[in-house]
mmCIF file of C-alpha atoms in Angstrom:
data_model
loop_
_atom_site.group_PDB
_atom_site.id
_atom_site.type_symbol
_atom_site.label_atom_id
_atom_site.label_comp_id
_atom_site.label_asym_id
_atom_site.label_seq_id
_atom_site.Cartn_x
_atom_site.Cartn_y
_atom_site.Cartn_z
ATOM 1 C CA MET A 30 -0.054 -0.092 0.101
ATOM 2 C CA PRO A 31 1.613 3.293 -1.250
ATOM 3 C CA ARG A 32 2.662 5.752 1.695
ATOM 4 C CA ILE A 33 2.938 9.235 1.085
ATOM 5 C CA LEU A 34 4.661 11.478 3.654
ATOM 6 C CA ILE A 35 3.895 15.214 3.856
ATOM 7 C CA THR A 36 6.048 17.143 6.211
ATOM 8 C CA LEU A 37 4.119 20.168 7.995
ATOM 9 C CA GLY A 38 6.871 22.798 6.962
ATOM 10 C CA ASP A 39 7.253 25.566 9.446
ATOM 11 C CA PRO A 40 4.303 25.247 11.719
ATOM 12 C CA ALA A 41 3.931 29.223 12.007
ATOM 13 C CA GLY A 42 3.431 29.705 8.338
ATOM 14 C CA ILE A 43 0.496 28.465 6.252
ATOM 15 C CA GLY A 44 1.714 24.694 5.931
ATOM 16 C CA PRO A 45 -0.458 23.086 8.394
ATOM 17 C CA GLU A 46 -3.883 24.903 6.937
ATOM 18 C CA VAL A 47 -3.191 24.037 3.454
ATOM 19 C CA ILE A 48 -2.284 20.403 4.257
ATOM 20 C CA ASP A 49 -5.619 20.332 6.338
ATOM 21 C CA PHE A 50 -7.489 21.764 3.502
ATOM 22 C CA ALA A 51 -6.072 19.453 0.974
ATOM 23 C CA LEU A 52 -6.680 16.257 2.819
ATOM 24 C CA ALA A 53 -10.179 17.084 3.462
ATOM 25 C CA THR A 54 -10.728 17.886 -0.265
ATOM 26 C CA PHE A 55 -8.377 15.637 -2.033
ATOM 27 C CA ALA A 56 -9.657 12.055 -2.744
ATOM 28 C CA PRO A 57 -6.570 9.796 -3.016
ATOM 29 C CA PRO A 58 -6.125 6.985 -5.511
ATOM 30 C CA ALA A 59 -7.387 3.657 -3.928
ATOM 31 C CA GLY A 60 -4.732 1.849 -1.536
ATOM 32 C CA PHE A 61 -2.824 5.206 -0.895
ATOM 33 C CA GLU A 62 -2.178 6.093 2.802
ATOM 34 C CA PHE A 63 -1.040 9.861 3.814
ATOM 35 C CA GLU A 64 1.179 10.576 6.851
ATOM 36 C CA VAL A 65 1.874 14.091 7.941
ATOM 37 C CA LEU A 66 5.343 14.593 9.889
ATOM 38 C CA GLY A 67 5.927 17.758 11.919
ATOM 39 C CA ASP A 68 5.083 19.241 15.573
ATOM 40 C CA ARG A 69 2.066 21.656 14.924
ATOM 41 C CA SER A 70 2.516 22.721 18.705
ATOM 42 C CA ALA A 71 5.894 23.881 17.901
ATOM 43 C CA GLY A 72 4.650 27.246 16.152
ATOM 44 C CA VAL A 73 2.556 30.088 16.497
ATOM 45 C CA PRO A 74 1.129 31.222 13.463
ATOM 46 C CA GLY A 75 2.332 34.134 11.893
ATOM 47 C CA LYS A 76 5.308 34.305 14.459
ATOM 48 C CA PRO A 77 8.247 32.296 13.318
ATOM 49 C CA ASP A 78 11.099 31.319 15.558
ATOM 50 C CA GLY A 79 13.881 29.209 16.303
ATOM 51 C CA ARG A 80 11.466 26.706 17.791
ATOM 52 C CA SER A 81 9.159 26.683 14.615
ATOM 53 C CA ALA A 82 12.251 26.344 12.382
ATOM 54 C CA ALA A 83 13.565 23.423 14.293
ATOM 55 C CA ALA A 84 10.274 21.522 13.831
ATOM 56 C CA ALA A 85 10.380 22.033 10.351
ATOM 57 C CA LEU A 86 14.187 20.568 9.869
ATOM 58 C CA ALA A 87 13.250 17.489 12.124
ATOM 59 C CA ALA A 88 10.309 16.882 9.797
ATOM 60 C CA LEU A 89 12.805 16.842 6.743
ATOM 61 C CA GLU A 90 15.114 14.786 8.464
ATOM 62 C CA GLU A 91 12.557 12.244 9.663
ATOM 63 C CA SER A 92 11.053 12.140 6.040
ATOM 64 C CA VAL A 93 14.744 10.960 4.865
ATOM 65 C CA ARG A 94 15.017 8.571 7.261
ATOM 66 C CA ARG A 95 11.593 6.929 6.496
ATOM 67 C CA LEU A 96 12.224 6.976 2.934
ATOM 68 C CA LYS A 97 15.452 5.281 3.255
ATOM 69 C CA GLU A 98 14.233 2.666 5.280
ATOM 70 C CA GLY A 99 11.472 1.754 2.863
ATOM 71 C CA SER A 100 8.560 2.570 4.867
ATOM 72 C CA ALA A 101 7.409 5.436 2.576
ATOM 73 C CA ASP A 102 7.073 5.506 -1.209
ATOM 74 C CA ALA A 103 7.218 9.718 -1.502
ATOM 75 C CA VAL A 104 7.410 12.630 0.273
ATOM 76 C CA VAL A 105 5.483 16.026 -0.260
ATOM 77 C CA THR A 106 7.354 19.088 1.521
ATOM 78 C CA GLY A 107 5.442 21.836 3.117
ATOM 79 C CA PRO A 108 6.792 25.597 2.837
ATOM 80 C CA VAL A 109 9.684 26.198 5.145
ATOM 81 C CA SER A 110 11.498 29.420 5.663
ATOM 82 C CA LYS A 111 15.025 29.328 4.406
ATOM 83 C CA GLU A 112 16.332 31.715 6.978
ATOM 84 C CA GLY A 113 14.741 30.015 9.605
ATOM 85 C CA LEU A 114 16.259 26.599 8.418
ATOM 86 C CA GLN A 115 19.747 28.012 8.405
ATOM 87 C CA SER A 116 19.693 29.648 12.077
ATOM 88 C CA GLN A 117 19.108 25.943 12.860
ATOM 89 C CA GLY A 118 22.455 24.740 11.109
ATOM 90 C CA PHE A 119 20.817 24.028 7.739
ATOM 91 C CA THR A 120 23.541 24.625 4.922
ATOM 92 C CA PHE A 121 21.710 24.092 1.950
ATOM 93 C CA PRO A 122 20.478 26.700 -0.451
ATOM 94 C CA GLY A 123 16.814 25.124 -0.505
ATOM 95 C CA GLN A 124 15.291 21.750 0.074
ATOM 96 C CA THR A 125 16.111 20.518 -3.422
ATOM 97 C CA GLU A 126 19.722 20.379 -2.297
ATOM 98 C CA PHE A 127 19.076 18.859 1.346
ATOM 99 C CA PHE A 128 17.517 15.917 -0.432
ATOM 100 C CA ALA A 129 19.763 15.444 -3.237
ATOM 101 C CA ASP A 130 22.872 15.298 -0.654
ATOM 102 C CA ALA A 131 20.960 13.075 1.879
ATOM 103 C CA PHE A 132 20.420 10.415 -0.723
ATOM 104 C CA GLY A 133 24.172 11.159 -2.142
ATOM 105 C CA VAL A 134 22.826 11.921 -5.462
ATOM 106 C CA ALA A 135 24.830 14.239 -7.889
ATOM 107 C CA ASP A 136 22.839 14.188 -10.837
ATOM 108 C CA TYR A 137 19.592 15.931 -9.673
ATOM 109 C CA GLY A 138 17.460 18.948 -10.824
ATOM 110 C CA MET A 139 14.635 21.119 -10.100
ATOM 111 C CA LEU A 140 11.407 21.297 -12.305
ATOM 112 C CA LEU A 141 8.116 23.013 -11.796
ATOM 113 C CA THR A 142 4.905 21.925 -13.592
ATOM 114 C CA GLY A 143 1.367 23.549 -13.715
ATOM 115 C CA PRO A 144 -1.561 23.177 -15.884
ATOM 116 C CA THR A 145 0.106 25.563 -18.416
ATOM 117 C CA LEU A 146 3.895 25.146 -18.330
ATOM 118 C CA SER A 147 6.510 22.621 -17.363
ATOM 119 C CA VAL A 148 10.009 24.329 -16.702
ATOM 120 C CA GLY A 149 13.311 22.666 -15.873
ATOM 121 C CA LEU A 150 16.078 24.552 -14.489
ATOM 122 C CA ALA A 151 19.827 24.464 -15.641
ATOM 123 C CA THR A 152 20.679 26.309 -12.587
ATOM 124 C CA ILE A 153 18.747 26.715 -9.104
ATOM 125 C CA HIS A 154 19.609 29.000 -6.025
ATOM 126 C CA GLU A 155 22.556 30.644 -7.876
ATOM 127 C CA PRO A 156 23.322 34.568 -7.972
ATOM 128 C CA LEU A 157 22.392 35.906 -11.338
ATOM 129 C CA ALA A 158 25.945 37.153 -11.792
ATOM 130 C CA ALA A 159 27.178 33.729 -11.322
ATOM 131 C CA ILE A 160 25.026 32.076 -14.143
ATOM 132 C CA PRO A 161 27.541 32.448 -17.261
ATOM 133 C CA THR A 162 30.441 30.622 -15.372
ATOM 134 C CA LEU A 163 28.176 28.032 -14.273
ATOM 135 C CA LEU A 164 26.567 27.108 -17.197
ATOM 136 C CA ASN A 165 28.266 24.361 -19.556
ATOM 137 C CA GLU A 166 27.180 21.740 -21.600
ATOM 138 C CA GLU A 167 27.336 18.956 -19.256
ATOM 139 C CA ARG A 168 25.109 20.592 -16.992
ATOM 140 C CA ILE A 169 22.436 21.418 -19.610
ATOM 141 C CA VAL A 170 22.580 17.914 -21.008
ATOM 142 C CA ARG A 171 21.999 16.424 -17.523
ATOM 143 C CA ILE A 172 18.993 18.611 -16.827
ATOM 144 C CA GLY A 173 17.528 18.104 -20.333
ATOM 145 C CA THR A 174 17.878 14.224 -19.827
ATOM 146 C CA LEU A 175 16.236 14.468 -16.427
ATOM 147 C CA THR A 176 13.364 16.449 -17.600
ATOM 148 C CA ALA A 177 12.730 14.063 -20.610
ATOM 149 C CA GLY A 178 12.757 11.288 -18.082
ATOM 150 C CA PHE A 179 10.123 13.215 -15.828
ATOM 151 C CA LEU A 180 7.630 13.721 -19.122
ATOM 152 C CA LYS A 181 8.124 10.045 -20.164
ATOM 153 C CA LYS A 182 7.271 8.854 -16.567
ATOM 154 C CA ARG A 183 3.862 11.014 -16.871
ATOM 155 C CA GLY A 184 2.980 9.158 -20.319
ATOM 156 C CA ILE A 185 4.660 11.468 -22.962
ATOM 157 C CA ALA A 186 6.422 9.295 -25.161
ATOM 158 C CA GLU A 187 8.134 11.584 -27.144
ATOM 159 C CA PRO A 188 8.908 14.666 -25.188
ATOM 160 C CA ARG A 189 9.190 17.975 -27.009
ATOM 161 C CA ILE A 190 11.787 20.339 -24.971
ATOM 162 C CA ALA A 191 12.452 23.763 -25.841
ATOM 163 C CA VAL A 192 15.927 24.883 -24.633
ATOM 164 C CA ALA A 193 16.010 28.824 -24.052
ATOM 165 C CA GLY A 194 18.663 30.817 -24.783
ATOM 166 C CA LEU A 195 20.752 32.746 -21.886
ATOM 167 C CA ASN A 196 20.658 36.356 -23.602
ATOM 168 C CA PRO A 197 18.272 38.551 -24.985
ATOM 169 C CA HIS A 198 17.296 37.160 -28.427
ATOM 170 C CA ALA A 199 19.289 34.113 -27.694
ATOM 171 C CA GLY A 200 22.202 36.011 -28.339
ATOM 172 C CA GLU A 201 21.202 37.442 -31.703
ATOM 173 C CA GLY A 202 24.018 35.307 -33.562
ATOM 174 C CA GLY A 203 26.734 36.265 -30.689
ATOM 175 C CA ALA A 204 25.843 40.100 -30.917
ATOM 176 C CA PHE A 205 24.668 39.888 -27.196
ATOM 177 C CA GLY A 206 26.702 36.945 -25.998
ATOM 178 C CA ASP A 207 28.310 33.687 -26.871
ATOM 179 C CA GLU A 208 26.806 31.247 -24.718
ATOM 180 C CA GLU A 209 24.166 30.187 -26.890
ATOM 181 C CA THR A 210 26.857 28.963 -29.957
ATOM 182 C CA ARG A 211 29.678 28.196 -27.468
ATOM 183 C CA ILE A 212 27.838 26.311 -24.597
ATOM 184 C CA ILE A 213 23.972 25.669 -25.257
ATOM 185 C CA ALA A 214 23.717 24.665 -28.956
ATOM 186 C CA PRO A 215 26.312 21.647 -28.454
ATOM 187 C CA ALA A 216 24.198 20.598 -25.783
ATOM 188 C CA ILE A 217 21.096 20.677 -27.521
ATOM 189 C CA ARG A 218 22.928 18.605 -30.205
ATOM 190 C CA SER A 219 23.819 16.240 -27.745
ATOM 191 C CA LEU A 220 20.672 15.866 -25.963
ATOM 192 C CA ASN A 221 19.040 14.908 -29.630
ATOM 193 C CA GLU A 222 21.612 12.179 -29.905
ATOM 194 C CA THR A 223 20.319 10.545 -26.789
ATOM 195 C CA GLY A 224 16.950 9.985 -28.440
ATOM 196 C CA LEU A 225 15.086 10.648 -25.398
ATOM 197 C CA GLY A 226 12.864 13.371 -27.303
ATOM 198 C CA THR A 227 13.199 16.284 -29.537
ATOM 199 C CA PHE A 228 15.212 19.488 -28.155
ATOM 200 C CA THR A 229 14.898 22.539 -29.681
ATOM 201 C CA GLY A 230 16.667 25.983 -29.641
ATOM 202 C CA PRO A 231 18.751 27.757 -28.354
ATOM 203 C CA ALA A 232 15.194 29.540 -28.388
ATOM 204 C CA VAL A 233 14.383 33.327 -27.677
ATOM 205 C CA PRO A 234 13.654 33.363 -23.936
ATOM 206 C CA ASP A 235 11.000 36.073 -24.230
ATOM 207 C CA ALA A 236 9.053 34.262 -26.469
ATOM 208 C CA ILE A 237 9.513 30.351 -26.158
ATOM 209 C CA PHE A 238 7.224 30.607 -22.713
ATOM 210 C CA ARG A 239 4.166 31.655 -25.003
ATOM 211 C CA ASP A 240 4.986 28.963 -27.409
ATOM 212 C CA ALA A 241 5.152 26.193 -24.860
ATOM 213 C CA ALA A 242 1.744 27.595 -22.862
ATOM 214 C CA ARG A 243 -0.148 27.145 -26.144
ATOM 215 C CA GLY A 244 1.004 23.474 -26.551
ATOM 216 C CA GLY A 245 3.842 23.778 -28.804
ATOM 217 C CA TYR A 246 6.468 22.306 -26.304
ATOM 218 C CA ASP A 247 5.987 19.633 -23.481
ATOM 219 C CA ALA A 248 8.630 21.644 -21.348
ATOM 220 C CA VAL A 249 10.923 24.670 -21.541
ATOM 221 C CA LEU A 250 14.520 24.325 -20.215
ATOM 222 C CA ALA A 251 15.365 27.624 -18.752
ATOM 223 C CA MET A 252 19.040 28.650 -17.881
ATOM 224 C CA TYR A 253 18.636 30.391 -14.693
ATOM 225 C CA HIS A 254 15.827 30.439 -11.726
ATOM 226 C CA ASP A 255 13.948 33.585 -12.558
ATOM 227 C CA GLN A 256 13.813 33.240 -16.187
ATOM 228 C CA GLY A 257 11.684 29.954 -15.827
ATOM 229 C CA LEU A 258 9.765 30.727 -12.371
ATOM 230 C CA ILE A 259 8.535 34.171 -13.609
ATOM 231 C CA PRO A 260 6.517 32.690 -16.552
ATOM 232 C CA LEU A 261 5.643 29.709 -14.518
ATOM 233 C CA LYS A 262 4.078 31.775 -11.443
ATOM 234 C CA LEU A 263 2.360 34.522 -13.875
ATOM 235 C CA LEU A 264 0.537 31.685 -15.413
ATOM 236 C CA ASP A 265 0.232 28.690 -12.829
ATOM 237 C CA PHE A 266 0.944 30.773 -9.510
ATOM 238 C CA ASP A 267 -2.161 28.642 -7.742
ATOM 239 C CA SER A 268 -1.442 25.579 -9.013
ATOM 240 C CA ALA A 269 2.181 24.898 -9.846
ATOM 241 C CA VAL A 270 4.289 22.072 -8.048
ATOM 242 C CA ASN A 271 7.996 21.973 -7.748
ATOM 243 C CA VAL A 272 9.756 18.484 -8.302
ATOM 244 C CA THR A 273 13.100 17.248 -7.343
ATOM 245 C CA LEU A 274 14.542 15.421 -10.396
ATOM 246 C CA GLY A 275 16.936 12.384 -9.713
ATOM 247 C CA LEU A 276 15.965 11.301 -6.289
ATOM 248 C CA PRO A 277 15.298 7.249 -5.856
ATOM 249 C CA LYS A 278 11.902 8.242 -4.519
ATOM 250 C CA PRO A 279 9.508 11.326 -5.854
ATOM 251 C CA ARG A 280 9.575 14.616 -3.699
ATOM 252 C CA THR A 281 7.155 17.055 -4.547
ATOM 253 C CA SER A 282 6.252 20.462 -2.943
ATOM 254 C CA PRO A 283 3.734 23.313 -3.373
ATOM 255 C CA ASP A 284 5.169 26.276 -5.248
ATOM 256 C CA HIS A 285 4.672 28.709 -2.379
ATOM 257 C CA GLY A 286 6.403 29.947 0.615
ATOM 258 C CA THR A 287 5.270 30.237 4.576
ATOM 259 C CA ALA A 288 3.178 33.320 3.920
ATOM 260 C CA PHE A 289 3.402 33.868 7.517
ATOM 261 C CA SER A 290 1.554 37.260 7.328
ATOM 262 C CA ILE A 291 -1.563 34.916 6.609
ATOM 263 C CA ALA A 292 -0.943 32.037 8.687
ATOM 264 C CA GLY A 293 -3.659 30.868 10.500
ATOM 265 C CA LYS A 294 -6.339 33.082 8.915
ATOM 266 C CA ASN A 295 -7.615 30.261 6.924
ATOM 267 C CA VAL A 296 -7.103 32.270 3.618
ATOM 268 C CA ALA A 297 -4.614 30.453 2.224
ATOM 269 C CA ASP A 298 -5.187 28.802 -1.316
ATOM 270 C CA PRO A 299 -4.852 24.834 -0.779
ATOM 271 C CA SER A 300 -4.542 24.478 -4.807
ATOM 272 C CA SER A 301 -0.835 24.148 -5.237
ATOM 273 C CA MET A 302 -0.630 21.706 -2.124
ATOM 274 C CA ILE A 303 -3.243 19.657 -3.549
ATOM 275 C CA ALA A 304 -1.503 19.377 -6.909
ATOM 276 C CA ALA A 305 1.662 18.298 -4.951
ATOM 277 C CA ILE A 306 0.053 15.442 -3.262
ATOM 278 C CA ARG A 307 -1.811 14.388 -6.563
ATOM 279 C CA LEU A 308 1.551 14.321 -8.384
ATOM 280 C CA ALA A 309 3.567 12.627 -5.593
ATOM 281 C CA CYS A 310 0.803 9.874 -5.761
ATOM 282 C CA GLU A 311 1.094 9.791 -9.402
ATOM 283 C CA LEU A 312 4.996 9.401 -9.327
ATOM 284 C CA ALA A 313 5.255 6.817 -6.536
#
């Protein structure tokens, strides 16, 4: 019987209430069981502190232990405060990197998916100034491969993936930068040689997301965090899901934060949490 873990997130945020709303309204597939991890009593809604952050971290660590021992099949992680976690000795940029390290996975990635768009990220939580030095052919091929694998697992036999350029107008033939010709185009050629799907690009970043949203592509591979997340959140803000690619067991999360300012008021939208739980069931 598949068991899906759901970590509470920071108990001072909206995690507890959106989880409650989601579990009250989402009808799981037959045979699935849900288990919520975390200490609700460790947080006062809207008042995050060290105790609530410690509870959030403890739930994450417990989920890893359970997944490794085989008593759970997937995890949905509630929203956490990165600042709060770091106050407890958390050394990772985000939960994605935490889970990759916990499972000893080097080939991992972040993908966000909603009803309109799916976006893989060649780089994740990195300063914008560092992106040109971090991009290389191997990284793009790795994330493209993981993105294609995710789409195949969801039933898309021949994924169509657009690979965005880094620079305005995808470099305009070198006029605005050479990353497209020097790095991205060779990576696309390598990806097309894998037979995993059709990879197109380097695509003009300011237009490709519209094409994908209209059904022209199954996913877009963006070069950096905000390039991919701005269009995704514009179109799918309430129902997008964050997926960690490359883990031995599925990890999903709602694509929103702790929203401390509205915690405890029962006005938070549970749609993204419902979508994250639904996708975890699908992937488990």
